[in-house]
Coordinates of N, CA, C and O in Angstrom, one line a residue:
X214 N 96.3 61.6 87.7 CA 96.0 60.2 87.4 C 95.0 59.6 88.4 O 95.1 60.1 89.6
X215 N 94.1 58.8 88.1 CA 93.0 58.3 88.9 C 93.7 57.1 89.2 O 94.8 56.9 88.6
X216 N 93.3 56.0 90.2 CA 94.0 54.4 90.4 C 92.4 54.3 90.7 O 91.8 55.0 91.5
X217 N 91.8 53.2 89.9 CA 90.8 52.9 90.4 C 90.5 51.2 91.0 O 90.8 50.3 90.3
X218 N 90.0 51.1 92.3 CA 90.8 49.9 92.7 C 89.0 49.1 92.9 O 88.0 49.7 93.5
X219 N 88.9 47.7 92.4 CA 87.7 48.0 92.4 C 88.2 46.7 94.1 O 89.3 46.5 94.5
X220 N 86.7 45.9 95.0 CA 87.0 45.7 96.0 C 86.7 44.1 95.5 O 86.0 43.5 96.4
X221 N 86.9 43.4 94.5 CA 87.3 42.3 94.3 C 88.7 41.7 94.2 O 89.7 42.2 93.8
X222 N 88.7 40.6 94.7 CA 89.6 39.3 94.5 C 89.5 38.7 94.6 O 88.6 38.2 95.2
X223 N 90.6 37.9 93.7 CA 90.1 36.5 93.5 C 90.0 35.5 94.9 O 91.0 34.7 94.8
X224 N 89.3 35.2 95.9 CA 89.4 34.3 96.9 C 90.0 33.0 97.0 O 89.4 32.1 96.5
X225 N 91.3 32.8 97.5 CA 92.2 31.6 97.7 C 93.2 31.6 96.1 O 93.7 30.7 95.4
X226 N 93.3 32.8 96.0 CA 94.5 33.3 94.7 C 93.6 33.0 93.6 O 92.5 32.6 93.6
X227 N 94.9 33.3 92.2 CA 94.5 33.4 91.0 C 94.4 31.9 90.5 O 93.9 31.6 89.4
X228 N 94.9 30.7 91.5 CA 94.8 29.3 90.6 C 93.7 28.4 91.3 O 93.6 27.2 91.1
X229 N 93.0 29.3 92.1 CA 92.3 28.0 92.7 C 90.9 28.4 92.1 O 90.7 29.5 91.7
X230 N 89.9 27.1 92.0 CA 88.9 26.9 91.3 C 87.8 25.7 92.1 O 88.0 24.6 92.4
X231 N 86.8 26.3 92.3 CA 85.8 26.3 92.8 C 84.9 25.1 92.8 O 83.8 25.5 92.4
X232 N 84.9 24.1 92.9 CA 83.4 23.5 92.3 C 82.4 23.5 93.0 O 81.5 22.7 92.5
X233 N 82.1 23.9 93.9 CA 81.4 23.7 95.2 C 80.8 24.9 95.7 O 81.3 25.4 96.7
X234 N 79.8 25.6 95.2 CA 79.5 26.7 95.2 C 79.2 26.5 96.8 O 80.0 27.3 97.3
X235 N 78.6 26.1 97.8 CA 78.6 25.8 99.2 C 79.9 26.5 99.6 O 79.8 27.6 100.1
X236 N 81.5 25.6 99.2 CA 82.7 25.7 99.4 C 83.2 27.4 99.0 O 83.9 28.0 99.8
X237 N 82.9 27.8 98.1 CA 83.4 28.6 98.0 C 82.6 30.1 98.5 O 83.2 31.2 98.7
X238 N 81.3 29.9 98.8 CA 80.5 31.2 99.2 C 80.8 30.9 101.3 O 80.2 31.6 102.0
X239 N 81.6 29.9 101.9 CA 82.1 29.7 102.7 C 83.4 30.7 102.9 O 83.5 31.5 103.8
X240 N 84.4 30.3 101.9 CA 85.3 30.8 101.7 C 84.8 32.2 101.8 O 85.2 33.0 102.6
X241 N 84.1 32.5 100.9 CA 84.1 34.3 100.9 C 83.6 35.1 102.2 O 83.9 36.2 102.6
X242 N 82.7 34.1 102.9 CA 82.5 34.7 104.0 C 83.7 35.0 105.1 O 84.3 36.0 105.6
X243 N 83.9 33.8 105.2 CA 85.4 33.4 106.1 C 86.6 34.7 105.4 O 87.6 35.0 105.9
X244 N 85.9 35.1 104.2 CA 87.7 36.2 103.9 C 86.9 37.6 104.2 O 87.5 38.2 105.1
X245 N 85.9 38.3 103.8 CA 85.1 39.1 104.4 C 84.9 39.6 105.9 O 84.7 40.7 106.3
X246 N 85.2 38.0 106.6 CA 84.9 38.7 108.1 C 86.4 39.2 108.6 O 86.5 40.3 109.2
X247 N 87.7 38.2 108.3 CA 89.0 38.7 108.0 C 89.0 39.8 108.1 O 89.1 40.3 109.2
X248 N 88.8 40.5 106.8 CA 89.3 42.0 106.6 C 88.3 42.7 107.5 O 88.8 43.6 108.1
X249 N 86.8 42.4 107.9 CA 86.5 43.4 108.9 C 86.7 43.4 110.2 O 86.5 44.3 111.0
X250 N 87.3 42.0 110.6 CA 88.6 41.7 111.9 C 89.7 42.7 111.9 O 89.8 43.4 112.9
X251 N 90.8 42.8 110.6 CA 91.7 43.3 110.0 C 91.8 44.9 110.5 O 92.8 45.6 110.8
X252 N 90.0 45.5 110.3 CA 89.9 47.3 109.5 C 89.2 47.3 111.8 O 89.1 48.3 112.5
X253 N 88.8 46.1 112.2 CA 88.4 46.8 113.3 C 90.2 46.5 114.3 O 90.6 47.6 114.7
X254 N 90.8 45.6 114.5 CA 91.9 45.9 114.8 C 92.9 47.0 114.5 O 93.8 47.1 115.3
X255 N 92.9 47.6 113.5 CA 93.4 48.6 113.1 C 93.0 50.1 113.7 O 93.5 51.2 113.6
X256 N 91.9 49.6 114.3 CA 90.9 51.1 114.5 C 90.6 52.4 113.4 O 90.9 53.6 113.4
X257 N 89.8 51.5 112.5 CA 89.9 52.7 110.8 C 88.3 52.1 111.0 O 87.8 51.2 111.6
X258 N 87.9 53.2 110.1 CA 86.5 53.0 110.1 C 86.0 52.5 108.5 O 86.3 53.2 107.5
X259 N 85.3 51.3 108.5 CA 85.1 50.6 107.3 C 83.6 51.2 106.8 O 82.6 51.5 107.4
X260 N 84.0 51.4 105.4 CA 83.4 52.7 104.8 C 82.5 51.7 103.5 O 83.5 51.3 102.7
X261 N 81.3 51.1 103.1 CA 81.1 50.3 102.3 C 81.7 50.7 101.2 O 82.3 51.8 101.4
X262 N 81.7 50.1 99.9 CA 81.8 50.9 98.5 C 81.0 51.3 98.3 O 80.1 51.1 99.1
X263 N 80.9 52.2 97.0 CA 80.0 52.7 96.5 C 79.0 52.0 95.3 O 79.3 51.1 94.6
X264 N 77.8 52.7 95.4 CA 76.7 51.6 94.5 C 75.5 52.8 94.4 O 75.5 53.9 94.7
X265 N 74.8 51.9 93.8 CA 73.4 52.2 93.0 C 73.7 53.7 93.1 O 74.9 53.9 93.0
X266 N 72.9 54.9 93.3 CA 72.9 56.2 92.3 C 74.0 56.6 92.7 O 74.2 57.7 92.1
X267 N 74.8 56.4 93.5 CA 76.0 56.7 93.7 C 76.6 56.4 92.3 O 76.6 57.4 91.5
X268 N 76.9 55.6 91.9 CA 77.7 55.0 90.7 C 77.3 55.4 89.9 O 76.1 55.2 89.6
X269 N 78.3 56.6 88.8 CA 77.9 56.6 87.7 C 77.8 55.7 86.4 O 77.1 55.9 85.4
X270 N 79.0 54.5 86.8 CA 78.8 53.7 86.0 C 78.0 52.2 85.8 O 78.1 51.6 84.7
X271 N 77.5 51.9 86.8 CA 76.3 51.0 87.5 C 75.3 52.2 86.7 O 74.6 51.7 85.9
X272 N 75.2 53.5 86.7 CA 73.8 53.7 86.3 C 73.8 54.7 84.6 O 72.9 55.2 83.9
X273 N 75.2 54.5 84.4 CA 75.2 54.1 82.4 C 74.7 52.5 81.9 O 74.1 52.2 80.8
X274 N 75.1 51.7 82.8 CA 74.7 50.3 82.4 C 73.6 49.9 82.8 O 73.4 48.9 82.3
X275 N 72.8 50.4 83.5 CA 71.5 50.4 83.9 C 70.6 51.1 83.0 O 69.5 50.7 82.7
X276 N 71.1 52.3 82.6 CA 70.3 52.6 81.4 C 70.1 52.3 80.0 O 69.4 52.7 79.1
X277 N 71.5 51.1 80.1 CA 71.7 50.5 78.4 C 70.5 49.2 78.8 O 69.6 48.7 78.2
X278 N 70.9 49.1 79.8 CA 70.0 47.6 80.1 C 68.4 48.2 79.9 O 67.7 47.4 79.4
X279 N 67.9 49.6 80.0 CA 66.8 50.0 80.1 C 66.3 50.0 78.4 O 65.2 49.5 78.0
X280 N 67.3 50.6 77.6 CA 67.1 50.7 76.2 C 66.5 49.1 75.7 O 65.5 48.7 75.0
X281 N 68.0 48.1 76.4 CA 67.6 46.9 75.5 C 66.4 46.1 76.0 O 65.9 45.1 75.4
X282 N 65.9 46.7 77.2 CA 64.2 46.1 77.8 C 63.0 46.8 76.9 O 61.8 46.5 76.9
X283 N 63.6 47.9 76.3 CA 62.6 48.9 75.4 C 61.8 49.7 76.4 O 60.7 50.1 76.3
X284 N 62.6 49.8 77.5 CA 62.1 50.7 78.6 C 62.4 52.3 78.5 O 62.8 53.0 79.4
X285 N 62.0 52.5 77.5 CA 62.8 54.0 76.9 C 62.8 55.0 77.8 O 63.8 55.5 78.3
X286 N 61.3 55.5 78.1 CA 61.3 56.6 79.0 C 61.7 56.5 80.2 O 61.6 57.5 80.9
X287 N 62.3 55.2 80.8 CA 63.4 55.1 82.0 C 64.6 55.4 81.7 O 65.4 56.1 82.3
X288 N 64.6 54.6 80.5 CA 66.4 54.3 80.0 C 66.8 56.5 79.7 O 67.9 56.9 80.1
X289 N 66.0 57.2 79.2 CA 66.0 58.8 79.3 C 66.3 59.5 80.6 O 66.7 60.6 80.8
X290 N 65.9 58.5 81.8 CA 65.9 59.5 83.0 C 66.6 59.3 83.3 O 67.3 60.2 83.7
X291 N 67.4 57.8 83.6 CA 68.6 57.3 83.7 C 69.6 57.6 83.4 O 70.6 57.5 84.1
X292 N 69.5 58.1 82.4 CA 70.7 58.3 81.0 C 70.7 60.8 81.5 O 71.8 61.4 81.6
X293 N 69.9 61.0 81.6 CA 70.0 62.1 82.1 C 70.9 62.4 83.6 O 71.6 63.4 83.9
X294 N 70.6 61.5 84.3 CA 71.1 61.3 85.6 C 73.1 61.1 84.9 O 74.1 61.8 85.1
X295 N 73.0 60.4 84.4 CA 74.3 60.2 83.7 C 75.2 61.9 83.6 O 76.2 62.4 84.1
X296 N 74.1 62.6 82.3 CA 74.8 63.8 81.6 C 75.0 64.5 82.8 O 76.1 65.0 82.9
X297 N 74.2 64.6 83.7 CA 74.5 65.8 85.1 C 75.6 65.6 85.9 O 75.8 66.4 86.8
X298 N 76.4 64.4 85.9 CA 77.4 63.7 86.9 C 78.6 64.7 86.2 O 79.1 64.8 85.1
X299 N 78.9 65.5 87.5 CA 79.8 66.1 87.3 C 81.5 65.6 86.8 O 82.4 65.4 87.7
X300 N 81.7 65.4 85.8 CA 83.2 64.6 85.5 C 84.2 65.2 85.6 O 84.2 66.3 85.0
X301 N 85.2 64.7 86.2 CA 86.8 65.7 86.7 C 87.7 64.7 85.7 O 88.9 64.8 85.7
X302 N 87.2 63.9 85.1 CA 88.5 62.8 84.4 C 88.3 62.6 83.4 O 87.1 62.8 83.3
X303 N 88.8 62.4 82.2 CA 88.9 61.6 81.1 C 87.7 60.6 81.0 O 87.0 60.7 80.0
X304 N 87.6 59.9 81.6 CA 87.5 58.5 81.6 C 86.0 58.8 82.1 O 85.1 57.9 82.0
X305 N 85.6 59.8 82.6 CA 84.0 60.2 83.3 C 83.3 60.9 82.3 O 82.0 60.8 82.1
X306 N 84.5 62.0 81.3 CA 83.5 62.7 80.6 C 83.6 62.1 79.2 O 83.1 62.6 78.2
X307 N 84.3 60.7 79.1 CA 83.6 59.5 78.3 C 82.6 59.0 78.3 O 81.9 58.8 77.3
X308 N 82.1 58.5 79.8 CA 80.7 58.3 80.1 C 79.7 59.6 80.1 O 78.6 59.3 79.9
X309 N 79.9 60.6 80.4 CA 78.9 61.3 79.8 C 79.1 61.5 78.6 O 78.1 62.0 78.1
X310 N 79.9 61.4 77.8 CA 79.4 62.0 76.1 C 78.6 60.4 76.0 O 77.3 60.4 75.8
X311 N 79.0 59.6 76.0 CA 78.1 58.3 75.7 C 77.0 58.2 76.1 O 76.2 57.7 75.3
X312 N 76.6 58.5 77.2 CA 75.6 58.5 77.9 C 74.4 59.8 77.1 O 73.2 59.6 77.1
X313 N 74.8 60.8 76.7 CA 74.0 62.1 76.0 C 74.3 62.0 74.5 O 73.8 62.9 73.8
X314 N 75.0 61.0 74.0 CA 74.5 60.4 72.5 C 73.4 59.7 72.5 O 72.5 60.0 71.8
X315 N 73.4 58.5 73.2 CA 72.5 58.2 73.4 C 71.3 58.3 73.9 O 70.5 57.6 73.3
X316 N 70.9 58.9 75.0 CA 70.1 60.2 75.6 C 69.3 60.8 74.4 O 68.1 60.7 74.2
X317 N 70.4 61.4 73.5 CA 69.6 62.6 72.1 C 68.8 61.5 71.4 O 67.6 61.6 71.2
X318 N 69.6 60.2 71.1 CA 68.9 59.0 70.1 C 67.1 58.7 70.9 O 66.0 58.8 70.3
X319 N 67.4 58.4 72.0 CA 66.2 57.9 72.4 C 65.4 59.2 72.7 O 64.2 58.9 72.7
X320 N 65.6 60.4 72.9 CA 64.8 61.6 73.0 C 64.0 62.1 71.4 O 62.9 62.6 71.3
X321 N 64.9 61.7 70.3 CA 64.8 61.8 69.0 C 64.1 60.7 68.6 O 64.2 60.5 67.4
X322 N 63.2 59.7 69.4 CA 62.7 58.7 68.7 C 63.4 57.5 67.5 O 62.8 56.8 66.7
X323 N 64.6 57.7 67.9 CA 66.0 56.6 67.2 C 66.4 55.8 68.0 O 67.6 55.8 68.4
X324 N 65.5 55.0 68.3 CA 65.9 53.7 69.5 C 66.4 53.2 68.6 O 67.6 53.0 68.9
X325 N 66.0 52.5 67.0 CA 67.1 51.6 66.3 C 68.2 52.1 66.2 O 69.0 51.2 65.9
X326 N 68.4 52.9 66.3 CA 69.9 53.5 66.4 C 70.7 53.0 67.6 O 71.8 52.4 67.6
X327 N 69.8 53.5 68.5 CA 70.3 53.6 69.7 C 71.0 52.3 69.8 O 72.2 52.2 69.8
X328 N 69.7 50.7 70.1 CA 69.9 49.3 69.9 C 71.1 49.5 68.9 O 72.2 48.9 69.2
X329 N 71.0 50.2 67.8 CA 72.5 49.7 66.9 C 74.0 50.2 67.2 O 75.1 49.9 66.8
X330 N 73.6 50.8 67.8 CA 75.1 51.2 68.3 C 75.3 50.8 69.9 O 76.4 51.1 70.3
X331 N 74.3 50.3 71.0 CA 74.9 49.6 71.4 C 75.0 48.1 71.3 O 74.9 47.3 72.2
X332 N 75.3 47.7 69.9 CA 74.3 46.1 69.1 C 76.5 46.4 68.9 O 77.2 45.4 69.2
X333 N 77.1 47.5 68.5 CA 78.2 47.8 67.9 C 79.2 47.9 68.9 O 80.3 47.3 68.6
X334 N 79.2 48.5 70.1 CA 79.9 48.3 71.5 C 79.8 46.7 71.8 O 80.8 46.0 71.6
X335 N 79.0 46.5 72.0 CA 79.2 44.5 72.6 C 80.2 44.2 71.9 O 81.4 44.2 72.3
X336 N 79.7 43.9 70.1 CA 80.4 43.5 69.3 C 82.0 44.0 69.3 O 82.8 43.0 69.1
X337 N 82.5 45.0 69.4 CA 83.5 45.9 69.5 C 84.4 45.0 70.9 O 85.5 44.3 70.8
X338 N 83.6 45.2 71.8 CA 84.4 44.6 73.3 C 84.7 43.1 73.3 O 85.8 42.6 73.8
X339 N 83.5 42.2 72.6 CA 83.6 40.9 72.7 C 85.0 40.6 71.6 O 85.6 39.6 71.6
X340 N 85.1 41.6 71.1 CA 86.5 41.3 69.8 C 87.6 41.3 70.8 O 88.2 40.4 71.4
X341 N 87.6 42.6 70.9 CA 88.5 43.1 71.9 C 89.0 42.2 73.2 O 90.1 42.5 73.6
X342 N 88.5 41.4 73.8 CA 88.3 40.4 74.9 C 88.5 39.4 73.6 O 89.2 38.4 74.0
X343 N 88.3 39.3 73.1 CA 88.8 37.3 72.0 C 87.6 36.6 72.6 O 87.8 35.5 73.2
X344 N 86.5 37.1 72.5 CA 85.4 36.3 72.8 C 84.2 36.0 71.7 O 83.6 37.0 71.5
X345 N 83.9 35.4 71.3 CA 83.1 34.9 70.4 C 81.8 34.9 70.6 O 81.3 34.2 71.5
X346 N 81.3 36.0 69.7 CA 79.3 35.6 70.3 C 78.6 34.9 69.8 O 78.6 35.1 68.5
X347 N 77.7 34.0 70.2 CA 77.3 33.0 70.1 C 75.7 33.9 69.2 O 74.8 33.3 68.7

């Protein structure tokens, strides 16, 4: 089983609410230096998260974002970088089959495809979440 824990929280709990973007990018700072007070009293070594080509999934959404710019021949190299990510989980070699359906569509000259099926994911998630698209 994977736990994947991402390194967000909600700052000042789940009920408090913000109007004061000043106020609250204060707050974040003030909880940020906390925990690197926290990880250097502890004597552990603070390790950033992970990001840009590191992430395979920062760079499946990077290449959908590339499709919907009609940035094709990025959104292929992108999307290639995807298929080669070696997957040990369930949940990874989902993102590569998605990622090399898509991949074949835009290599095959079926970008409307491509746009339509991911035109069918939004719609799919935004149900799924009880969100209404405008």
């Amino acid at each position: 089983a994977v736990l994947d824990l991402s390194w967000s929280e909600r700052v000042g709990g789940g009920a408090c609410v913000w109007d004061d973007g000043a106020a609250a990018a204060q707050a974040v700072a003030d909880t940020a230096a906390s925990i690197v007070d926290d990880v250097k009293a502890a004597d552990c070594i603070l390790i950033p998260p992970p990001g840009g080509a590191d992430n395979v999934r920062m760079q499946e959404a990077r290449a959908y974002g590339l499709v919907l710019e009609d940035a094709v021949t990025s959104a292929i190299e992108v999307l290639g970088r995807v298929c080669r990510y070696d997957a040990s989980y369930p949940w990874e070699r989902d993102i590569v089959a998605r990622a090399s359906e898509v991949r074949a569509m835009l290599a095959g000259n079926k970008v409307q495809d491509a746009l339509a099926l991911l035109a069918e994911w939004r719609s799919s998630t935004a149900a799924e979440l009880g969100v209404r698209l405008s």
